[in-house]
PDB file of C-alpha atoms in Angstrom:
ATOM      1  CA  MET A 300      48.728 -35.605 -79.409  1.00 46.00           C
ATOM      2  CA  SER A 301      50.281 -32.165 -78.792  1.00 42.00           C
ATOM      3  CA  ARG A 302      52.498 -31.644 -75.636  1.00 42.00           C
ATOM      4  CA  HIS A 303      49.955 -29.033 -74.105  1.00 43.00           C
ATOM      5  CA  LEU A 304      46.973 -31.592 -74.369  1.00 34.00           C
ATOM      6  CA  ILE A 305      49.210 -34.399 -72.683  1.00 36.00           C
ATOM      7  CA  VAL A 306      49.957 -31.967 -69.744  1.00 35.00           C
ATOM      8  CA  ALA A 307      46.240 -30.960 -69.149  1.00 38.00           C
ATOM      9  CA  VAL A 308      45.306 -34.586 -69.210  1.00 36.00           C
ATOM     10  CA  ALA A 309      47.897 -35.604 -66.838  1.00 41.00           C
ATOM     11  CA  LEU A 310      46.716 -32.868 -64.359  1.00 39.00           C
ATOM     12  CA  LEU A 311      43.139 -33.825 -64.186  1.00 40.00           C
ATOM     13  CA  PRO A 312      43.507 -36.843 -61.616  1.00 45.00           C
ATOM     14  CA  LEU A 313      45.640 -34.432 -59.271  1.00 39.00           C
ATOM     15  CA  LEU A 314      42.919 -31.646 -59.571  1.00 38.00           C
ATOM     16  CA  ALA A 315      39.985 -34.034 -58.810  1.00 44.00           C
ATOM     17  CA  ALA A 316      41.872 -35.360 -55.642  1.00 45.00           C
ATOM     18  CA  CYS A 317      42.532 -31.922 -54.300  1.00 40.00           C
ATOM     19  CA  ALA A 318      38.851 -31.065 -54.758  1.00 42.00           C
ATOM     20  CA  ARG A 319      37.981 -34.293 -52.539  1.00 46.00           C
ATOM     21  CA  GLN A 320      40.301 -33.003 -49.730  1.00 46.00           C
ATOM     22  CA  GLN A 321      38.958 -29.492 -49.567  1.00 47.00           C
ATOM     23  CA  PRO A 322      36.947 -29.171 -46.363  1.00 46.00           C
ATOM     24  CA  PRO A 323      33.490 -27.870 -46.614  1.00 46.00           C
ATOM     25  CA  ALA A 324      32.952 -24.282 -45.682  1.00 49.00           C
ATOM     26  CA  SER A 325      31.724 -23.861 -42.104  1.00 49.00           C
ATOM     27  CA  PRO A 326      28.163 -22.448 -41.773  1.00 46.00           C
ATOM     28  CA  PRO A 327      27.823 -18.831 -40.466  1.00 47.00           C
ATOM     29  CA  ALA A 328      27.691 -18.665 -36.679  1.00 49.00           C
ATOM     30  CA  ALA A 329      24.175 -17.935 -35.508  1.00 47.00           C
ATOM     31  CA  SER A 330      23.990 -14.655 -33.496  1.00 47.00           C
ATOM     32  CA  PRO A 331      22.737 -14.799 -30.108  1.00 45.00           C
ATOM     33  CA  ALA A 332      19.005 -14.348 -29.593  1.00 48.00           C
ATOM     34  CA  ALA A 333      18.136 -10.993 -28.130  1.00 47.00           C
ATOM     35  CA  PRO A 334      16.432 -11.507 -24.680  1.00 44.00           C
ATOM     36  CA  GLU A 335      12.670 -10.802 -24.854  1.00 49.00           C
ATOM     37  CA  PRO A 336      11.456  -7.886 -23.067  1.00 48.00           C
ATOM     38  CA  ALA A 337       9.227  -8.141 -19.964  1.00 46.00           C
ATOM     39  CA  THR A 338       5.688  -8.037 -20.700  1.00 49.00           C
ATOM     40  CA  THR A 339       3.373  -5.578 -18.859  1.00 50.00           C
ATOM     41  CA  ALA A 340       1.592  -8.630 -17.337  1.00 51.00           C
ATOM     42  CA  GLN A 341       5.020 -10.324 -15.944  1.00 48.00           C
ATOM     43  CA  ALA A 342       6.047  -6.951 -14.467  1.00 45.00           C
ATOM     44  CA  ASP A 343       2.368  -6.514 -12.817  1.00 50.00           C
ATOM     45  CA  SER A 344       2.840 -10.194 -11.490  1.00 44.00           C
ATOM     46  CA  GLU A 345       6.215  -9.438 -10.045  1.00 40.00           C
ATOM     47  CA  ALA A 346       4.861  -6.277  -8.299  1.00 46.00           C
ATOM     48  CA  GLU A 347       1.938  -8.383  -6.779  1.00 46.00           C
ATOM     49  CA  LEU A 348       4.326 -10.900  -5.554  1.00 41.00           C
ATOM     50  CA  ALA A 349       6.412  -8.329  -3.897  1.00 44.00           C
ATOM     51  CA  GLN A 350       3.555  -6.941  -1.990  1.00 60.00           C
ATOM     52  CA  ALA A 351       1.601 -10.074  -1.244  1.00 90.00           C
ATOM     53  CA  SER A 352      -1.466  -9.845   0.912  1.00 97.00           C
ATOM     54  CA  TYR A 353      -1.392 -11.558   4.264  1.00 98.00           C
ATOM     55  CA  ALA A 354      -3.674 -14.435   5.324  1.00 98.00           C
ATOM     56  CA  GLN A 355      -3.355 -16.746   8.239  1.00 98.00           C
ATOM     57  CA  VAL A 356      -5.900 -18.965  10.288  1.00 98.00           C
ATOM     58  CA  LEU A 357      -4.868 -19.883  13.887  1.00 98.00           C
ATOM     59  CA  GLN A 358      -6.804 -22.029  16.368  1.00 98.00           C
ATOM     60  CA  LEU A 359      -6.522 -22.491  20.142  1.00 98.00           C
ATOM     61  CA  GLN A 360      -8.867 -23.707  22.778  1.00 97.00           C
ATOM     62  CA  GLY A 361     -11.759 -23.962  20.426  1.00 97.00           C
ATOM     63  CA  VAL A 362     -11.454 -20.465  19.109  1.00 98.00           C
ATOM     64  CA  THR A 363     -10.400 -19.648  15.455  1.00 98.00           C
ATOM     65  CA  PHE A 364      -8.682 -16.443  14.350  1.00 98.00           C
ATOM     66  CA  ASN A 365      -8.766 -15.430  10.834  1.00 98.00           C
ATOM     67  CA  VAL A 366      -6.066 -12.900  10.283  1.00 98.00           C
ATOM     68  CA  THR A 367      -5.918 -11.196   6.873  1.00 98.00           C
ATOM     69  CA  SER A 368      -4.362  -7.861   5.360  1.00 98.00           C
ATOM     70  CA  PRO A 369      -3.740  -6.460   2.060  1.00 98.00           C
ATOM     71  CA  ASN A 370      -0.323  -5.473   3.082  1.00 97.00           C
ATOM     72  CA  SER A 371      -0.660  -2.290   1.037  1.00 95.00           C
ATOM     73  CA  THR A 372       2.417   0.040   1.391  1.00 87.00           C
ATOM     74  CA  ALA A 373       0.026   2.869   2.084  1.00 84.00           C
ATOM     75  CA  ALA A 374      -3.138   2.980   4.072  1.00 92.00           C
ATOM     76  CA  ASN A 375      -2.697  -0.580   5.124  1.00 97.00           C
ATOM     77  CA  THR A 376      -5.222  -2.386   7.479  1.00 98.00           C
ATOM     78  CA  VAL A 377      -5.382  -5.740   9.429  1.00 98.00           C
ATOM     79  CA  SER A 378      -8.653  -7.587   9.930  1.00 98.00           C
ATOM     80  CA  VAL A 379      -9.468 -10.305  12.611  1.00 98.00           C
ATOM     81  CA  SER A 380     -12.504 -12.316  12.549  1.00 98.00           C
ATOM     82  CA  THR A 381     -13.324 -15.360  14.812  1.00 98.00           C
ATOM     83  CA  THR A 382     -15.303 -18.406  14.966  1.00 98.00           C
ATOM     84  CA  GLY A 383     -15.889 -20.401  18.278  1.00 98.00           C
ATOM     85  CA  LEU A 384     -16.896 -17.314  20.603  1.00 98.00           C
ATOM     86  CA  ALA A 385     -20.218 -17.664  22.560  1.00 98.00           C
ATOM     87  CA  ASN A 386     -21.666 -14.362  22.052  1.00 98.00           C
ATOM     88  CA  ASP A 387     -20.034 -12.155  19.446  1.00 97.00           C
ATOM     89  CA  ASN A 388     -17.821 -13.132  16.434  1.00 98.00           C
ATOM     90  CA  SER A 389     -18.161  -9.886  14.618  1.00 96.00           C
ATOM     91  CA  PRO A 390     -14.858  -9.016  12.680  1.00 97.00           C
ATOM     92  CA  TRP A 391     -12.243  -6.268  14.053  1.00 98.00           C
ATOM     93  CA  SER A 392     -10.471  -4.098  11.710  1.00 97.00           C
ATOM     94  CA  GLN A 393      -8.000  -1.222  12.256  1.00 97.00           C
ATOM     95  CA  ASP A 394      -5.243   0.806  10.456  1.00 97.00           C
ATOM     96  CA  ILE A 395      -1.723  -0.183  10.909  1.00 97.00           C
ATOM     97  CA  ASP A 396       1.675   1.693  10.388  1.00 94.00           C
ATOM     98  CA  GLY A 397       3.313  -0.769   8.074  1.00 96.00           C
ATOM     99  CA  ILE A 398       2.889  -4.333   6.716  1.00 97.00           C
ATOM    100  CA  VAL A 399       1.866  -7.628   8.712  1.00 98.00           C
ATOM    101  CA  THR A 400       4.978  -9.931   8.963  1.00 97.00           C
ATOM    102  CA  GLY A 401       3.515 -12.599  11.144  1.00 98.00           C
ATOM    103  CA  ALA A 402       0.808 -13.763  13.812  1.00 98.00           C
ATOM    104  CA  GLU A 403       0.716 -16.194  16.662  1.00 98.00           C
ATOM    105  CA  VAL A 404      -2.103 -17.467  19.050  1.00 98.00           C
ATOM    106  CA  ALA A 405      -1.608 -18.114  22.668  1.00 98.00           C
ATOM    107  CA  ASP A 406      -3.049 -18.045  26.174  1.00 98.00           C
ATOM    108  CA  LEU A 407      -0.410 -16.051  27.951  1.00 98.00           C
ATOM    109  CA  ASN A 408      -2.642 -15.274  31.112  1.00 96.00           C
ATOM    110  CA  VAL A 409      -3.578 -18.962  31.378  1.00 97.00           C
ATOM    111  CA  ASP A 410      -7.157 -18.235  31.710  1.00 96.00           C
ATOM    112  CA  GLY A 411      -8.349 -20.893  29.302  1.00 97.00           C
ATOM    113  CA  SER A 412      -9.466 -18.069  26.495  1.00 98.00           C
ATOM    114  CA  PRO A 413      -6.832 -17.385  24.043  1.00 98.00           C
ATOM    115  CA  GLU A 414      -5.401 -14.276  22.277  1.00 98.00           C
ATOM    116  CA  VAL A 415      -3.973 -13.421  18.901  1.00 98.00           C
ATOM    117  CA  TYR A 416      -0.871 -11.358  18.351  1.00 98.00           C
ATOM    118  CA  VAL A 417      -0.178  -9.852  14.998  1.00 98.00           C
ATOM    119  CA  TYR A 418       3.178  -8.496  14.095  1.00 98.00           C
ATOM    120  CA  VAL A 419       3.712  -5.218  12.105  1.00 98.00           C
ATOM    121  CA  LYS A 420       6.788  -3.763  10.517  1.00 97.00           C
ATOM    122  CA  SER A 421       6.634  -0.015   9.479  1.00 95.00           C
ATOM    123  CA  ASN A 422       7.527   1.029   5.936  1.00 89.00           C
ATOM    124  CA  GLY A 423      10.236   3.242   6.991  1.00 82.00           C
ATOM    125  CA  ALA A 424      13.878   2.865   6.810  1.00 82.00           C
ATOM    126  CA  ASP A 425      14.066   1.780  10.366  1.00 82.00           C
ATOM    127  CA  ALA A 426      11.436  -0.849  10.049  1.00 91.00           C
ATOM    128  CA  ASN A 427      10.083   0.032  13.418  1.00 96.00           C
ATOM    129  CA  GLY A 428       7.832  -3.051  14.838  1.00 97.00           C
ATOM    130  CA  SER A 429       4.534  -3.088  16.699  1.00 97.00           C
ATOM    131  CA  VAL A 430       1.968  -5.658  18.075  1.00 98.00           C
ATOM    132  CA  VAL A 431      -1.812  -5.796  17.300  1.00 98.00           C
ATOM    133  CA  ALA A 432      -3.309  -8.018  20.034  1.00 98.00           C
ATOM    134  CA  TYR A 433      -6.993  -9.182  20.398  1.00 98.00           C
ATOM    135  CA  VAL A 434      -8.156 -11.197  23.567  1.00 98.00           C
ATOM    136  CA  ALA A 435     -11.132 -13.600  23.574  1.00 97.00           C
ATOM    137  CA  ASN A 436     -12.690 -12.835  26.842  1.00 96.00           C
ATOM    138  CA  ASP A 437     -13.857 -15.890  28.510  1.00 96.00           C
ATOM    139  CA  ARG A 438     -14.352 -17.232  24.963  1.00 97.00           C
ATOM    140  CA  LYS A 439     -17.374 -15.020  24.596  1.00 97.00           C
ATOM    141  CA  SER A 440     -16.162 -11.930  22.633  1.00 97.00           C
ATOM    142  CA  LEU A 441     -13.228 -10.089  21.384  1.00 97.00           C
ATOM    143  CA  SER A 442     -11.513  -7.023  22.669  1.00 96.00           C
ATOM    144  CA  MET A 443      -8.303  -5.272  21.941  1.00 97.00           C
ATOM    145  CA  ALA A 444      -5.103  -5.491  24.121  1.00 98.00           C
ATOM    146  CA  SER A 445      -2.601  -2.332  24.025  1.00 97.00           C
ATOM    147  CA  MET A 446       1.112  -2.126  24.081  1.00 97.00           C
ATOM    148  CA  PRO A 447       2.812   0.793  25.704  1.00 96.00           C
ATOM    149  CA  PRO A 448       5.358   2.991  23.672  1.00 96.00           C
ATOM    150  CA  LEU A 449       8.825   1.709  24.137  1.00 97.00           C
ATOM    151  CA  THR A 450       9.778   5.231  25.582  1.00 96.00           C
ATOM    152  CA  ASP A 451       7.543   4.202  28.602  1.00 96.00           C
ATOM    153  CA  THR A 452      10.115   1.900  29.885  1.00 96.00           C
ATOM    154  CA  PRO A 453      13.057   3.504  31.267  1.00 96.00           C
ATOM    155  CA  GLY A 454      16.059   2.816  29.260  1.00 96.00           C
ATOM    156  CA  ALA A 455      14.436   0.394  26.858  1.00 98.00           C
ATOM    157  CA  ALA A 456      14.630   2.774  23.768  1.00 97.00           C
ATOM    158  CA  ASP A 457      18.296   3.721  24.349  1.00 97.00           C
ATOM    159  CA  GLY A 458      20.053   2.874  21.088  1.00 97.00           C
ATOM    160  CA  TYR A 459      16.604   1.624  19.349  1.00 97.00           C
ATOM    161  CA  GLN A 460      16.365   2.043  15.527  1.00 96.00           C
ATOM    162  CA  GLY A 461      13.949  -0.581  14.795  1.00 97.00           C
ATOM    163  CA  GLY A 462      14.763  -4.106  13.505  1.00 96.00           C
ATOM    164  CA  ASP A 463      12.064  -5.691  16.000  1.00 97.00           C
ATOM    165  CA  GLU A 464      11.441  -9.457  16.157  1.00 98.00           C
ATOM    166  CA  PHE A 465       8.552 -10.718  18.312  1.00 98.00           C
ATOM    167  CA  ALA A 466       7.575 -14.312  19.397  1.00 98.00           C
ATOM    168  CA  ILE A 467       5.698 -16.176  21.979  1.00 98.00           C
ATOM    169  CA  LEU A 468       7.757 -17.488  24.744  1.00 97.00           C
ATOM    170  CA  GLU A 469       6.594 -19.328  27.858  1.00 95.00           C
ATOM    171  CA  GLY A 470       3.879 -17.285  29.257  1.00 95.00           C
ATOM    172  CA  VAL A 471       5.121 -14.031  27.933  1.00 98.00           C
ATOM    173  CA  LEU A 472       5.519 -11.985  24.684  1.00 98.00           C
ATOM    174  CA  GLY A 473       9.200 -11.698  23.619  1.00 98.00           C
ATOM    175  CA  ARG A 474      10.660  -8.624  21.629  1.00 98.00           C
ATOM    176  CA  ARG A 475      14.253  -7.961  20.663  1.00 98.00           C
ATOM    177  CA  PHE A 476      16.106  -5.741  18.587  1.00 98.00           C
ATOM    178  CA  PRO A 477      19.593  -4.820  17.777  1.00 98.00           C
ATOM    179  CA  ILE A 478      21.182  -1.751  19.843  1.00 98.00           C
ATOM    180  CA  HIS A 479      22.836   1.136  18.001  1.00 97.00           C
ATOM    181  CA  GLY A 480      25.502   3.149  19.541  1.00 96.00           C
ATOM    182  CA  GLU A 481      26.737   6.990  18.500  1.00 91.00           C
ATOM    183  CA  GLY A 482      26.280   7.832  15.203  1.00 90.00           C
ATOM    184  CA  GLY A 483      23.863   4.734  14.411  1.00 92.00           C
ATOM    185  CA  ALA A 484      26.463   2.313  14.558  1.00 95.00           C
ATOM    186  CA  LEU A 485      25.492  -1.259  15.660  1.00 96.00           C
ATOM    187  CA  THR A 486      27.185  -2.238  18.912  1.00 97.00           C
ATOM    188  CA  GLY A 487      26.602  -6.121  18.391  1.00 97.00           C
ATOM    189  CA  LYS A 488      24.361  -6.281  21.335  1.00 98.00           C
ATOM    190  CA  MET A 489      20.708  -7.022  21.328  1.00 98.00           C
ATOM    191  CA  ARG A 490      17.895  -5.998  23.823  1.00 98.00           C
ATOM    192  CA  GLN A 491      14.949  -8.119  24.814  1.00 98.00           C
ATOM    193  CA  LEU A 492      11.709  -7.249  26.478  1.00 98.00           C
ATOM    194  CA  GLN A 493       9.242  -9.442  27.873  1.00 98.00           C
ATOM    195  CA  TYR A 494       5.564  -8.543  28.124  1.00 98.00           C
ATOM    196  CA  LYS A 495       2.957 -10.181  30.284  1.00 98.00           C
ATOM    197  CA  LEU A 496      -0.819  -9.970  29.610  1.00 98.00           C
ATOM    198  CA  THR A 497      -2.573  -7.950  32.357  1.00 97.00           C
ATOM    199  CA  ALA A 498      -6.167  -6.634  32.829  1.00 94.00           C
ATOM    200  CA  GLY A 499      -5.814  -2.736  33.044  1.00 87.00           C
ATOM    201  CA  GLU A 500      -8.218  -0.100  34.125  1.00 87.00           C
ATOM    202  CA  ALA A 501      -9.220   0.487  30.459  1.00 85.00           C
ATOM    203  CA  GLY A 502      -8.741  -3.036  29.032  1.00 93.00           C
ATOM    204  CA  TRP A 503      -5.986  -5.572  28.402  1.00 97.00           C
ATOM    205  CA  VAL A 504      -2.420  -4.493  28.387  1.00 98.00           C
ATOM    206  CA  LEU A 505       0.816  -5.933  27.335  1.00 98.00           C
ATOM    207  CA  LYS A 506       2.792  -4.825  30.394  1.00 97.00           C
ATOM    208  CA  PRO A 507       6.632  -4.959  30.340  1.00 97.00           C
ATOM    209  CA  ASP A 508       7.772  -7.391  32.874  1.00 95.00           C
ATOM    210  CA  ARG A 509      11.732  -7.895  31.992  1.00 96.00           C
ATOM    211  CA  THR A 510      14.411  -5.881  29.898  1.00 97.00           C
ATOM    212  CA  THR A 511      17.792  -7.740  29.324  1.00 97.00           C
ATOM    213  CA  ASP A 512      20.773  -6.768  27.070  1.00 98.00           C
ATOM    214  CA  PHE A 513      23.002  -9.363  25.795  1.00 97.00           C
TER     215      PHE A 513
END
């Protein structure tokens, strides 16, 4: 046997061992999946949730108020229908400047006949607040109650730039908002007004009764 053949035969086991120790090649890394674009249906659904309609049923003293609003950002309305009134349960509807943010039922004048208070926030940058109120007269029929402009109360509108919050308190309707100083900067103080439901010459009125800064 020639010398070259002997060397080749001797190297065969060494080559086989090296082949067994060679690590397998790593598979190519998978590229990250591209995010799927939002479908038109998803976009429409998100838009609907952002401008959800308002609906709430409130009950007190045997009278039920059904408050609804499409909460459209333009030409919005609020509707109030009732059950339980003796003479007239016809629905009421009116235009509002903004969207409905809440509603409460109460008997502020303690006459045994309830009222409903609907809270509205304007669509402007200042988010001015207002109230739509309906009174059940002797539990027979419904009529509106008005709230005078903030400027009708001396000093109440000083530093006012919206941000109203409303709530039923003990025997009164409460309203509070942050007070702004010169240049529109917040002062860190709040102003609270309390309104009582009173019978006016032309109908029910939410009359300012007390103003407090704190």
